[in-house]
Coordinates of C-alpha atoms in Angstrom, one line a residue:
Chain A
M1 CA -66.8 -105.6 -64.9
A2 CA -70.7 -105.1 -66.0
A3 CA -69.9 -101.5 -65.1
S4 CA -67.9 -101.1 -68.1
A5 CA -70.1 -102.6 -70.1
K6 CA -72.9 -100.6 -69.1
P7 CA -72.0 -97.1 -67.3
A8 CA -73.9 -96.3 -64.7
R9 CA -76.1 -93.2 -64.6
T10 CA -74.8 -90.4 -63.2
G11 CA -78.3 -87.7 -64.3
F12 CA -78.3 -84.4 -65.5
L13 CA -75.4 -83.0 -63.7
S14 CA -72.6 -84.6 -64.8
K15 CA -70.0 -83.2 -67.0
D16 CA -70.4 -85.9 -69.9
Y17 CA -74.4 -86.7 -69.3
F18 CA -75.1 -85.2 -72.8
E19 CA -72.2 -86.4 -74.6
R20 CA -73.0 -90.1 -73.3
M21 CA -76.9 -90.0 -74.4
T22 CA -78.1 -92.3 -76.8
W23 CA -80.8 -91.8 -78.8
V24 CA -82.6 -93.8 -77.2
D25 CA -82.2 -91.7 -74.4
W26 CA -83.0 -88.5 -76.4
V27 CA -86.4 -89.8 -77.0
L28 CA -87.3 -90.7 -73.7
N29 CA -86.5 -87.3 -72.0
A30 CA -88.1 -85.8 -75.4
L31 CA -91.0 -87.8 -73.6
R32 CA -90.6 -86.9 -70.3
V33 CA -90.7 -83.3 -71.6
L34 CA -93.9 -83.5 -73.7
I35 CA -96.0 -85.4 -70.9
L36 CA -95.2 -82.6 -68.1
A37 CA -95.9 -80.3 -70.6
L38 CA -99.5 -82.0 -71.2
V39 CA -99.8 -82.8 -67.6
I40 CA -99.4 -78.9 -67.0
I41 CA -101.1 -77.4 -69.7
G42 CA -104.0 -79.6 -69.3
A43 CA -104.1 -78.8 -65.7
T44 CA -103.7 -74.8 -66.4
N45 CA -106.1 -74.6 -68.8
T46 CA -108.9 -76.5 -66.6
L47 CA -108.4 -74.5 -63.7
L48 CA -108.2 -71.1 -65.4
S49 CA -111.4 -71.8 -67.2
G50 CA -113.3 -72.5 -63.8
K51 CA -115.4 -75.1 -65.4
Y52 CA -115.5 -77.2 -62.5
T53 CA -116.7 -75.8 -58.8
L54 CA -114.2 -76.9 -55.5
A55 CA -117.1 -79.7 -54.6
Q56 CA -117.3 -80.8 -58.1
W57 CA -113.0 -81.7 -57.5
V58 CA -113.7 -82.8 -53.6
S59 CA -116.4 -85.5 -55.0
L60 CA -114.2 -86.4 -57.9
I61 CA -111.7 -86.9 -55.2
M62 CA -113.7 -89.0 -52.9
S63 CA -114.9 -91.5 -55.9
G64 CA -111.3 -91.5 -56.7
L65 CA -110.6 -92.3 -52.8
A66 CA -113.3 -95.1 -52.5
Q67 CA -112.1 -96.5 -56.3
G68 CA -108.7 -96.5 -54.9
S69 CA -109.2 -98.4 -51.7
I70 CA -110.8 -101.6 -53.6
Y71 CA -108.0 -101.3 -55.9
A72 CA -105.7 -101.4 -53.5
L73 CA -107.3 -104.2 -51.5
I74 CA -106.8 -106.5 -54.9
A75 CA -103.7 -105.5 -55.7
L76 CA -102.1 -106.5 -52.4
G77 CA -103.3 -110.4 -53.6
Y78 CA -100.9 -109.4 -56.5
T79 CA -97.9 -108.3 -54.6
L80 CA -98.5 -110.9 -51.6
V81 CA -97.9 -113.4 -53.7
Y82 CA -94.9 -111.9 -56.1
G83 CA -92.8 -111.6 -53.0
I84 CA -92.9 -114.7 -52.4
L85 CA -93.1 -116.7 -55.9
L86 CA -92.1 -113.9 -57.9
M87 CA -94.8 -115.1 -60.2
I88 CA -98.0 -112.9 -61.2
N89 CA -101.0 -114.5 -60.7
F90 CA -103.0 -113.4 -63.5
A91 CA -105.9 -115.4 -62.3
H92 CA -106.3 -112.4 -59.2
G93 CA -109.2 -111.2 -60.4
E94 CA -111.0 -114.2 -61.1
V95 CA -110.1 -114.7 -57.4
Y96 CA -112.4 -111.5 -56.5
M97 CA -115.1 -112.3 -59.1
A98 CA -115.2 -115.8 -57.5
G99 CA -116.2 -114.4 -53.8
A100 CA -118.1 -111.2 -55.1
F101 CA -120.4 -113.4 -57.4
T102 CA -121.0 -116.0 -55.0
A103 CA -122.1 -113.3 -52.3
Y104 CA -124.2 -111.8 -54.4
F105 CA -126.5 -114.6 -53.7
I106 CA -126.2 -114.7 -50.1
A107 CA -126.7 -110.5 -50.3
D108 CA -130.0 -111.4 -52.2
W109 CA -131.1 -114.0 -49.8
T110 CA -130.8 -111.2 -47.0
A111 CA -132.3 -108.5 -49.2
K112 CA -135.4 -110.9 -49.5
S113 CA -135.7 -113.1 -45.8
G114 CA -135.7 -109.0 -44.1
L115 CA -132.0 -109.8 -42.8
L116 CA -130.9 -107.3 -44.7
A117 CA -133.3 -104.5 -43.2
S118 CA -133.8 -105.8 -39.7
A119 CA -130.0 -106.1 -39.1
P120 CA -128.1 -104.2 -42.0
V121 CA -124.5 -104.9 -40.5
I122 CA -125.1 -108.5 -39.4
A123 CA -126.0 -109.0 -43.2
V124 CA -122.9 -107.1 -45.0
L125 CA -120.2 -108.8 -42.7
I126 CA -122.4 -112.4 -43.7
W127 CA -121.6 -111.4 -47.4
V128 CA -118.6 -110.4 -46.4
I129 CA -117.5 -113.3 -44.8
V130 CA -119.2 -115.5 -47.5
A131 CA -117.2 -113.7 -50.4
A132 CA -113.4 -114.1 -48.4
L133 CA -114.4 -117.5 -47.6
V134 CA -115.0 -118.3 -51.2
S135 CA -112.3 -116.1 -53.0
M136 CA -109.9 -117.8 -50.2
G137 CA -111.1 -121.6 -51.6
V138 CA -110.6 -120.8 -54.9
A139 CA -107.2 -119.1 -54.3
V140 CA -105.5 -122.1 -52.4
L141 CA -107.3 -124.4 -55.1
L142 CA -105.4 -122.1 -58.1
E143 CA -102.1 -122.3 -55.7
R144 CA -102.6 -126.0 -55.5
V145 CA -103.6 -127.2 -59.0
A146 CA -102.2 -124.8 -61.2
Y147 CA -99.2 -123.4 -59.6
R148 CA -97.4 -125.9 -57.2
P149 CA -96.8 -128.5 -59.7
L150 CA -94.9 -125.8 -62.1
R151 CA -92.7 -124.3 -59.2
G152 CA -89.2 -124.3 -60.4
A153 CA -90.7 -124.2 -63.9
P154 CA -89.3 -121.2 -66.5
R155 CA -91.0 -118.1 -65.6
L156 CA -92.6 -118.1 -68.2
V157 CA -94.7 -121.4 -67.5
P158 CA -96.6 -120.1 -64.9
L159 CA -98.0 -117.0 -66.4
I160 CA -99.4 -118.9 -69.2
T161 CA -100.9 -121.3 -66.7
A162 CA -102.6 -118.5 -64.8
I163 CA -104.2 -116.6 -68.0
G164 CA -105.6 -120.2 -68.9
A165 CA -106.9 -120.6 -65.1
S166 CA -108.3 -117.0 -65.6
F167 CA -110.1 -118.2 -68.5
F168 CA -111.3 -121.8 -66.6
L169 CA -112.7 -119.8 -63.7
Q170 CA -114.4 -117.3 -65.8
Y171 CA -116.6 -120.3 -68.0
T172 CA -116.9 -122.3 -64.7
F173 CA -118.8 -119.1 -62.7
R174 CA -120.7 -118.3 -66.1
G175 CA -121.6 -122.5 -66.3
L176 CA -122.5 -121.8 -62.3
Y177 CA -124.5 -118.8 -62.3
G178 CA -125.5 -117.6 -66.0
T179 CA -124.7 -115.2 -67.6
G180 CA -127.1 -112.4 -66.6
F181 CA -125.6 -109.5 -64.6
K182 CA -126.8 -109.7 -61.1
S183 CA -127.3 -106.1 -59.0
Y184 CA -126.1 -106.5 -55.2
P185 CA -129.5 -105.1 -53.1
A186 CA -128.6 -101.6 -51.6
V187 CA -128.0 -100.9 -48.1
P188 CA -130.0 -98.6 -46.6
I189 CA -127.9 -97.7 -44.2
I190 CA -125.3 -96.6 -46.4
Q191 CA -127.4 -94.3 -48.8
G192 CA -127.3 -90.9 -49.0
S193 CA -124.4 -88.2 -48.5
V194 CA -123.1 -86.7 -45.2
A195 CA -121.6 -82.9 -45.1
I196 CA -118.4 -82.7 -44.0
G197 CA -116.2 -79.4 -43.9
G198 CA -118.9 -78.2 -46.1
F199 CA -119.0 -80.5 -48.9
N200 CA -121.5 -83.6 -49.6
I201 CA -119.6 -86.7 -49.3
L202 CA -121.2 -89.7 -50.2
I203 CA -121.4 -92.2 -47.1
A204 CA -120.7 -95.2 -49.3
Q205 CA -117.5 -93.7 -50.3
L206 CA -116.5 -93.1 -46.9
V207 CA -117.9 -96.8 -46.0
V208 CA -115.6 -98.3 -48.7
F209 CA -112.8 -96.5 -47.5
F210 CA -112.5 -97.0 -44.1
S211 CA -113.2 -100.6 -44.4
A212 CA -110.8 -101.3 -46.4
L213 CA -108.4 -99.2 -44.2
V214 CA -109.1 -101.1 -41.3
L215 CA -108.3 -104.4 -43.7
M216 CA -104.9 -103.1 -44.7
L217 CA -103.7 -102.2 -41.5
A218 CA -104.8 -105.5 -40.0
L219 CA -102.9 -107.1 -42.8
Y220 CA -100.0 -104.5 -42.2
W221 CA -100.2 -105.6 -38.5
L222 CA -100.1 -109.8 -39.3
I223 CA -97.0 -109.0 -41.5
E224 CA -94.9 -107.1 -39.4
R225 CA -95.8 -108.6 -36.1
T226 CA -97.2 -111.9 -36.2
K227 CA -95.2 -115.5 -36.3
M228 CA -96.5 -116.3 -39.9
G229 CA -96.3 -112.8 -41.1
K230 CA -92.4 -112.9 -40.3
A231 CA -92.1 -116.3 -41.4
M232 CA -93.6 -114.8 -44.8
R233 CA -90.9 -111.9 -44.9
A234 CA -88.3 -115.2 -44.3
V235 CA -89.4 -116.7 -47.3
S236 CA -89.6 -114.0 -49.6
E237 CA -85.8 -113.2 -49.1
D238 CA -84.5 -116.7 -49.0
K239 CA -86.7 -120.1 -49.2
E240 CA -83.7 -122.6 -48.9
V241 CA -82.8 -121.0 -45.6
S242 CA -86.4 -120.6 -44.5
R243 CA -86.5 -124.3 -45.1
L244 CA -82.9 -124.7 -42.9
M245 CA -85.3 -122.4 -40.1
G246 CA -88.0 -125.2 -39.5
I247 CA -90.4 -122.9 -41.4
D248 CA -92.7 -125.2 -44.1
I249 CA -92.4 -123.6 -47.3
D250 CA -95.3 -125.0 -48.7
R251 CA -97.7 -123.7 -45.5
V252 CA -96.2 -120.6 -45.9
I253 CA -97.2 -120.1 -49.5
V254 CA -100.6 -121.5 -48.7
F255 CA -100.5 -118.7 -46.2
T256 CA -99.9 -116.3 -48.7
F257 CA -102.7 -117.0 -51.5
L258 CA -105.1 -117.3 -48.1
L259 CA -104.4 -113.7 -47.7
G260 CA -104.9 -112.6 -51.1
G261 CA -107.9 -114.5 -51.4
A262 CA -109.9 -113.1 -48.4
L263 CA -108.7 -109.7 -49.2
A264 CA -109.8 -110.2 -53.0
G265 CA -113.4 -111.4 -51.7
A266 CA -113.6 -108.7 -49.4
A267 CA -112.7 -106.6 -52.2
G268 CA -115.8 -108.0 -53.9
V269 CA -118.0 -107.1 -51.4
I270 CA -117.1 -103.6 -50.4
N271 CA -117.5 -103.0 -54.4
G272 CA -120.7 -104.5 -54.2
L273 CA -121.8 -102.0 -51.5
Y274 CA -120.3 -98.6 -53.6
R275 CA -121.3 -100.1 -57.2
P276 CA -124.1 -102.7 -56.6
Q277 CA -124.9 -103.1 -60.2
G278 CA -122.4 -104.8 -62.7
V279 CA -122.1 -108.8 -60.9
N280 CA -121.0 -111.1 -63.7
F281 CA -118.7 -114.2 -64.0
F282 CA -116.5 -111.2 -66.4
M283 CA -116.5 -109.0 -63.7
G284 CA -112.9 -109.7 -62.5
F285 CA -111.2 -108.7 -65.6
F286 CA -111.1 -104.9 -65.1
P287 CA -110.4 -104.2 -61.8
G288 CA -108.2 -107.0 -62.0
I289 CA -105.8 -105.4 -64.4
K290 CA -106.2 -102.1 -63.2
A291 CA -105.1 -103.6 -59.3
F292 CA -102.0 -105.3 -61.0
T293 CA -101.3 -102.2 -62.4
A294 CA -101.8 -100.5 -59.5
A295 CA -99.3 -103.2 -57.5
V296 CA -97.2 -102.3 -60.8
L297 CA -97.1 -98.6 -59.9
G298 CA -96.4 -98.9 -55.9
G299 CA -93.5 -101.7 -57.0
I300 CA -94.6 -104.9 -57.3
G301 CA -93.5 -107.1 -54.1
S302 CA -93.8 -104.0 -51.7
V303 CA -97.2 -104.6 -49.5
P304 CA -97.3 -100.5 -48.6
G305 CA -96.5 -99.8 -52.5
A306 CA -99.7 -101.9 -53.5
M307 CA -101.4 -99.8 -50.8
L308 CA -100.5 -96.5 -52.3
G309 CA -100.1 -97.5 -55.7
G310 CA -103.7 -98.4 -55.8
I311 CA -105.1 -95.5 -54.2
F312 CA -102.8 -93.1 -56.4
L313 CA -104.1 -95.0 -59.3
G314 CA -107.8 -94.9 -57.9
I315 CA -107.5 -90.8 -57.8
I316 CA -105.8 -90.4 -60.8
E317 CA -108.2 -92.2 -62.6
S318 CA -111.1 -90.1 -61.4
V319 CA -109.5 -86.8 -61.6
G320 CA -107.1 -86.8 -64.3
P321 CA -109.7 -86.6 -67.2
S322 CA -111.0 -83.1 -66.1
L323 CA -108.1 -81.9 -64.9
I324 CA -105.7 -82.6 -67.8
L325 CA -107.7 -84.4 -70.7
D326 CA -110.3 -81.3 -70.3
G327 CA -107.9 -78.9 -70.5
L328 CA -106.5 -80.1 -73.6
G329 CA -109.6 -79.3 -75.2
I330 CA -110.8 -83.6 -75.0
N331 CA -114.5 -84.4 -75.4
S332 CA -116.3 -86.3 -73.3
A333 CA -112.6 -87.0 -70.9
N334 CA -114.9 -88.9 -68.0
Q335 CA -115.0 -91.8 -70.4
L336 CA -111.2 -91.9 -70.9
K337 CA -110.2 -92.8 -67.5
D338 CA -108.9 -96.3 -68.4
V339 CA -106.6 -94.8 -70.9
I340 CA -104.9 -93.2 -68.0
A341 CA -105.0 -95.6 -66.1
F342 CA -103.1 -97.8 -68.8
T343 CA -100.8 -95.1 -69.7
M344 CA -99.9 -95.0 -66.4
L345 CA -99.0 -98.6 -66.4
V346 CA -96.3 -97.8 -69.3
F347 CA -95.3 -94.9 -68.2
V348 CA -94.3 -96.4 -64.8
L349 CA -92.6 -99.6 -67.0
I350 CA -90.5 -96.9 -69.1
F351 CA -89.1 -94.5 -66.4
R352 CA -89.5 -95.9 -63.0
P353 CA -89.8 -100.4 -63.7
Q354 CA -89.5 -100.7 -60.1
G355 CA -92.6 -98.5 -59.1
I356 CA -92.9 -95.8 -56.6
L357 CA -92.1 -97.6 -53.2
G358 CA -90.1 -100.8 -55.0
E359 CA -86.6 -101.8 -55.0
R360 CA -84.2 -102.2 -57.9
L361 CA -84.9 -106.2 -58.9
K362 CA -81.0 -107.6 -57.7
E363 CA -79.3 -110.3 -60.3
K364 CA -80.6 -113.1 -57.9
K365 CA -84.3 -112.3 -58.0
A366 CA -84.8 -111.0 -61.6
Chain B
M1 CA -74.6 -146.1 -32.4
A2 CA -73.0 -142.7 -33.6
L3 CA -75.3 -139.7 -33.8
L4 CA -74.8 -138.8 -37.6
E5 CA -74.0 -141.8 -40.0
V6 CA -73.0 -140.9 -43.4
D7 CA -73.0 -143.9 -45.4
N8 CA -71.6 -143.8 -49.3
I9 CA -73.6 -141.4 -50.6
H10 CA -73.5 -140.1 -54.2
A11 CA -75.1 -136.7 -55.2
Y12 CA -75.0 -135.0 -58.2
Y13 CA -75.5 -131.3 -59.5
G14 CA -77.0 -131.8 -63.1
K15 CA -74.1 -134.0 -64.9
I16 CA -71.6 -133.3 -62.4
H17 CA -70.9 -136.5 -60.2
A18 CA -70.8 -134.2 -56.6
L19 CA -70.2 -136.5 -54.0
K20 CA -68.5 -140.2 -55.4
G21 CA -69.8 -142.2 -52.4
V22 CA -68.9 -140.4 -49.2
S23 CA -69.0 -142.2 -45.9
L24 CA -68.6 -140.4 -42.5
T25 CA -69.7 -140.9 -38.7
V26 CA -70.3 -138.1 -36.0
E27 CA -70.4 -139.3 -32.4
K28 CA -72.5 -137.5 -30.3
G29 CA -70.2 -134.7 -28.4
E30 CA -68.0 -134.4 -30.5
V31 CA -66.1 -131.7 -32.9
V32 CA -65.8 -133.0 -36.2
S33 CA -64.1 -131.3 -39.0
L34 CA -64.6 -131.7 -42.8
I35 CA -61.9 -130.5 -44.7
G36 CA -61.1 -129.8 -48.8
G37 CA -60.4 -127.4 -51.2
N38 CA -63.3 -125.2 -53.6
G39 CA -65.6 -127.6 -55.0
A40 CA -64.2 -130.9 -52.8
G41 CA -68.2 -131.3 -52.0
K42 CA -68.1 -130.6 -48.5
T43 CA -71.3 -128.4 -49.1
T44 CA -73.0 -130.7 -51.2
T45 CA -72.2 -133.3 -48.2
L46 CA -74.1 -130.7 -45.7
R47 CA -77.1 -130.3 -47.9
C48 CA -77.6 -134.1 -47.8
I49 CA -77.3 -134.1 -44.6
S50 CA -79.9 -131.1 -43.6
G51 CA -82.2 -132.5 -46.1
L52 CA -81.8 -129.6 -48.8
I53 CA -81.1 -132.2 -51.2
K54 CA -81.5 -135.7 -51.2
P55 CA -78.7 -138.6 -52.3
T56 CA -79.3 -140.4 -55.5
D57 CA -77.4 -143.7 -53.5
G58 CA -76.2 -144.0 -50.5
S59 CA -77.9 -142.9 -46.7
V60 CA -77.6 -140.1 -44.0
T61 CA -79.0 -141.7 -40.4
F62 CA -79.0 -139.3 -37.7
D63 CA -80.4 -140.7 -34.6
D64 CA -81.3 -143.8 -35.8
D65 CA -83.8 -141.9 -38.3
V66 CA -83.0 -141.6 -42.0
V67 CA -82.9 -138.8 -43.3
A68 CA -84.2 -138.7 -46.3
D69 CA -87.6 -139.9 -45.4
Y70 CA -88.0 -135.9 -43.9
A71 CA -88.6 -132.5 -45.7
A72 CA -85.6 -129.9 -44.5
H73 CA -87.8 -128.5 -42.2
E74 CA -88.7 -131.6 -40.6
L75 CA -85.4 -132.2 -39.7
V76 CA -85.5 -128.9 -37.8
P77 CA -87.2 -129.7 -34.6
M78 CA -85.6 -133.0 -34.7
G79 CA -82.6 -131.4 -33.9
I80 CA -80.4 -130.9 -37.0
A81 CA -79.5 -126.9 -37.0
M82 CA -77.0 -125.9 -40.0
V83 CA -75.7 -122.7 -40.8
P84 CA -75.2 -122.3 -44.7
E85 CA -72.5 -120.9 -46.5
G86 CA -72.8 -117.0 -46.8
R87 CA -74.8 -116.9 -43.2
G88 CA -77.9 -117.0 -45.2
I89 CA -79.1 -114.5 -42.4
F90 CA -82.5 -112.4 -43.8
S91 CA -81.3 -109.2 -43.9
K92 CA -84.7 -107.4 -44.1
L93 CA -85.5 -108.7 -40.9
T94 CA -84.3 -107.3 -37.5
V95 CA -81.5 -109.1 -35.4
Q96 CA -84.8 -110.3 -33.2
E97 CA -86.9 -111.3 -36.2
N98 CA -84.1 -113.2 -37.2
M99 CA -83.6 -115.1 -34.1
E100 CA -87.4 -115.5 -33.8
M101 CA -87.3 -118.0 -37.1
G102 CA -84.5 -120.0 -35.6
A103 CA -86.8 -120.9 -33.1
F104 CA -89.8 -121.4 -35.0
Y105 CA -91.0 -124.7 -34.9
R106 CA -91.5 -124.2 -31.1
N107 CA -94.1 -122.3 -29.0
D108 CA -92.3 -122.8 -25.5
K109 CA -92.4 -118.8 -25.5
E110 CA -90.5 -118.7 -22.1
G111 CA -88.2 -120.6 -23.0
I112 CA -88.0 -119.1 -26.4
K113 CA -86.8 -115.9 -24.7
Q114 CA -84.6 -117.6 -22.6
D115 CA -82.8 -119.1 -24.9
M116 CA -82.6 -115.6 -26.8
E117 CA -81.0 -114.4 -24.0
H118 CA -78.5 -117.0 -23.6
G119 CA -77.7 -116.3 -27.4
Y120 CA -77.1 -112.8 -26.5
H121 CA -75.1 -113.5 -23.8
I122 CA -72.7 -115.7 -26.2
F123 CA -72.7 -112.4 -28.4
P124 CA -72.9 -109.4 -26.5
R125 CA -72.7 -107.6 -29.9
L126 CA -76.0 -109.1 -31.2
A127 CA -77.8 -108.0 -27.9
E128 CA -77.0 -104.1 -28.6
R129 CA -78.2 -104.8 -32.4
R130 CA -81.5 -106.2 -31.6
T131 CA -84.0 -104.0 -33.4
Q132 CA -81.2 -103.1 -36.4
I133 CA -82.1 -104.5 -40.0
A134 CA -79.5 -107.5 -39.9
G135 CA -78.3 -106.9 -43.4
T136 CA -76.9 -103.3 -42.2
M137 CA -74.5 -105.0 -40.0
S138 CA -71.1 -106.0 -40.4
G139 CA -69.8 -109.6 -42.2
G140 CA -68.8 -110.8 -38.7
E141 CA -71.6 -109.9 -36.8
Q142 CA -73.9 -111.7 -39.4
Q143 CA -71.9 -114.5 -38.7
M144 CA -72.4 -114.3 -35.0
L145 CA -76.2 -113.8 -36.1
A146 CA -76.3 -116.8 -38.0
M147 CA -75.2 -118.9 -34.9
A148 CA -77.4 -118.0 -32.7
R149 CA -80.1 -118.0 -34.9
A150 CA -79.4 -121.9 -35.3
L151 CA -78.9 -122.5 -31.9
M152 CA -82.7 -120.9 -31.3
S153 CA -84.1 -124.4 -32.5
K154 CA -82.1 -126.4 -29.5
P155 CA -80.4 -128.1 -31.7
R156 CA -78.7 -131.7 -30.9
L157 CA -76.2 -132.0 -34.1
L158 CA -74.9 -128.1 -35.7
L159 CA -73.4 -128.0 -39.1
L160 CA -71.3 -125.4 -39.6
D161 CA -70.6 -124.2 -43.5
E162 CA -67.7 -122.2 -43.6
P163 CA -68.1 -120.1 -40.6
S164 CA -64.6 -118.1 -41.0
M165 CA -64.7 -117.1 -44.6
G166 CA -64.2 -113.4 -45.4
L167 CA -63.8 -112.6 -41.9
A168 CA -61.0 -111.0 -40.1
P169 CA -58.3 -113.1 -38.3
V170 CA -59.0 -111.9 -34.9
L171 CA -62.9 -112.7 -35.8
V172 CA -62.0 -115.9 -36.8
E173 CA -60.7 -116.7 -33.5
L174 CA -63.7 -115.4 -31.6
I175 CA -66.0 -117.7 -33.7
F176 CA -63.9 -120.8 -33.1
D177 CA -63.7 -119.7 -29.6
T178 CA -67.7 -119.7 -29.3
I179 CA -67.9 -122.8 -31.6
R180 CA -65.9 -124.9 -28.4
D181 CA -67.7 -122.9 -25.9
I182 CA -71.2 -124.5 -28.0
N183 CA -69.8 -127.8 -27.8
Q184 CA -68.8 -128.0 -24.6
Q185 CA -72.7 -127.3 -23.5
G186 CA -73.6 -130.1 -25.1
V187 CA -73.8 -129.8 -28.8
T188 CA -72.3 -131.8 -31.2
V189 CA -70.9 -130.0 -34.2
L190 CA -69.9 -131.0 -37.9
L191 CA -67.6 -128.0 -39.1
V192 CA -66.7 -127.8 -42.9
E193 CA -64.1 -125.2 -43.7
Q194 CA -61.4 -124.3 -45.9
N195 CA -59.2 -122.8 -43.0
A196 CA -57.9 -126.0 -42.5
H197 CA -55.7 -124.6 -38.9
M198 CA -58.5 -123.3 -37.5
A199 CA -60.8 -126.1 -38.1
L200 CA -58.7 -128.9 -37.1
Q201 CA -57.5 -127.4 -33.9
I202 CA -60.7 -127.2 -32.5
A203 CA -61.8 -130.8 -33.8
N204 CA -61.5 -134.2 -32.2
R205 CA -61.4 -135.7 -35.6
G206 CA -61.2 -134.9 -39.4
Y207 CA -62.1 -135.9 -42.7
V208 CA -60.6 -134.6 -45.8
L209 CA -62.5 -134.8 -48.6
Q210 CA -61.4 -134.3 -52.1
T211 CA -63.3 -134.3 -55.8
G212 CA -65.9 -135.8 -54.3
E213 CA -64.4 -138.8 -52.4
I214 CA -63.2 -139.1 -48.4
I215 CA -59.3 -139.5 -49.3
L216 CA -58.3 -139.6 -45.9
S217 CA -59.8 -139.5 -41.9
D218 CA -58.1 -139.6 -38.7
N219 CA -58.2 -137.6 -35.3
A220 CA -57.2 -134.3 -35.8
A221 CA -53.7 -134.1 -34.0
S222 CA -52.4 -136.9 -36.2
L223 CA -54.4 -135.5 -39.5
R224 CA -52.2 -132.0 -38.2
K225 CA -49.2 -134.1 -38.7
D226 CA -50.2 -135.5 -41.8
P227 CA -47.3 -134.6 -44.8
M228 CA -50.2 -134.2 -47.0
V229 CA -52.5 -132.7 -45.3
Q230 CA -49.5 -130.1 -44.0
K231 CA -48.7 -129.6 -47.9
A232 CA -51.7 -129.5 -49.2
Y233 CA -54.1 -127.6 -46.8
L234 CA -52.1 -126.1 -43.6
G235 CA -49.2 -124.2 -46.4
I236 CA -46.5 -126.3 -44.5
D237 CA -43.8 -127.3 -47.0

């Protein structure tokens, strides 16, 4: 029945494709061609001009990979919660901020007490634990106070609440910790660079990438192999049947927020290792939005999607300005990385709303 | 006292008065069938028993415990398991993972393993498909999985909602044979069916539900001979 009202898309090769195109299709296709042309022209121009050396490209990719791993860790928080509650937790950036901001004070203390110099690994582990605990606490509090009472309300309601909660958290932490910008202390052992295959790569970037990788593998194992992980997947598929299996839905939801919080807190510290400056009550806003973009890019609700989307966004954002915008003759392209990121978000929403790995929403879920 | 006592329950769906004072009992060891047409309130009755919804009036008592005092997930360890209408398997999980979810409240690894093997013994077809994603199986196999999964919680009372729905006659036969076997192993069964013919064959007693009210109750053999039941539910004139 629905098929007659909305003809199924049959692609280019079908005979009547051009007859069936509406003006919206024309505009979208023109847009596709335009983007493709711009990307190709920009990239060829840049590569032919030889403005950047291979070493510079490698360093751009590495910084994208490091930034992308951080996006991925935060994006997992969005996607996990969405998978279970079909809700975007727009206060997740603040969950990240809460952990990162609080851990700064611990970090500062470890630096001043000399622990950071004498036992750097232990010191950083302490930062991570503190950040993860604080973020987990904030995430669970959010769920309990802001979202649980609204479960079953129209979907716009928790969304608005999330934005409200986000402001509430920003200004609570502003009140607690003040308005100034702080910087994480530098960790001596991760300074400098190593030569790999003839390229100099910053140690900090490798540390960021591999610690994020370990966390993601741990998460994947947890979701695929443990009882609680399986319960999470069950609940995300069918809450009512999960209850009939004896699964306490509330416990699974709290667990999901705990996981997202732990990853966000860890991401806060990992970010601090890489870029120590900029610790502030507002620090969660941009990473939050970017990670949300990454989650949508990869396919919201999909765990591998969030990982892939984060890394993809990080690399595009880092390489894109030099590769594409530079070649199109745009000045100081490096300042336009946010433009690239959000343009990507818009294009994903237009051309592939389900994201890279996401599945099309079924009626039931949508 | 009966294992399950449903006493004069009322339930609403929005403004629709779905159950208007339904009462029934299920004794330990019985198979009881609840038959009735579309929209008679059969599923709603089961949902009240499994704790998914709370009746607005009246009470459900299971083994001297008032069901409304517990959340649905707390009733599973107490011994109530339900196979919902449409099977309700987790289509993205494997067969094995579905079975594990059935045993969610249990922590005895050895016992779970044994019961899982027992489930695969009852439905050998599932054993071949342990690692298969459940959603890729046929309707009949999914029904088998739903039942095997429900047994993983070691229920004393098994609630079955339309187990024959959408299945080929051969499979319906198999499912009902299995229900009888399960009952003989000591599990009490409350069966909701539109397929009154099959339902009354394996049941000890039956209830007929119409527009939210029990209009008839008797032992299964007498119900099968009842002229009204024959005309309305068995297709015999």
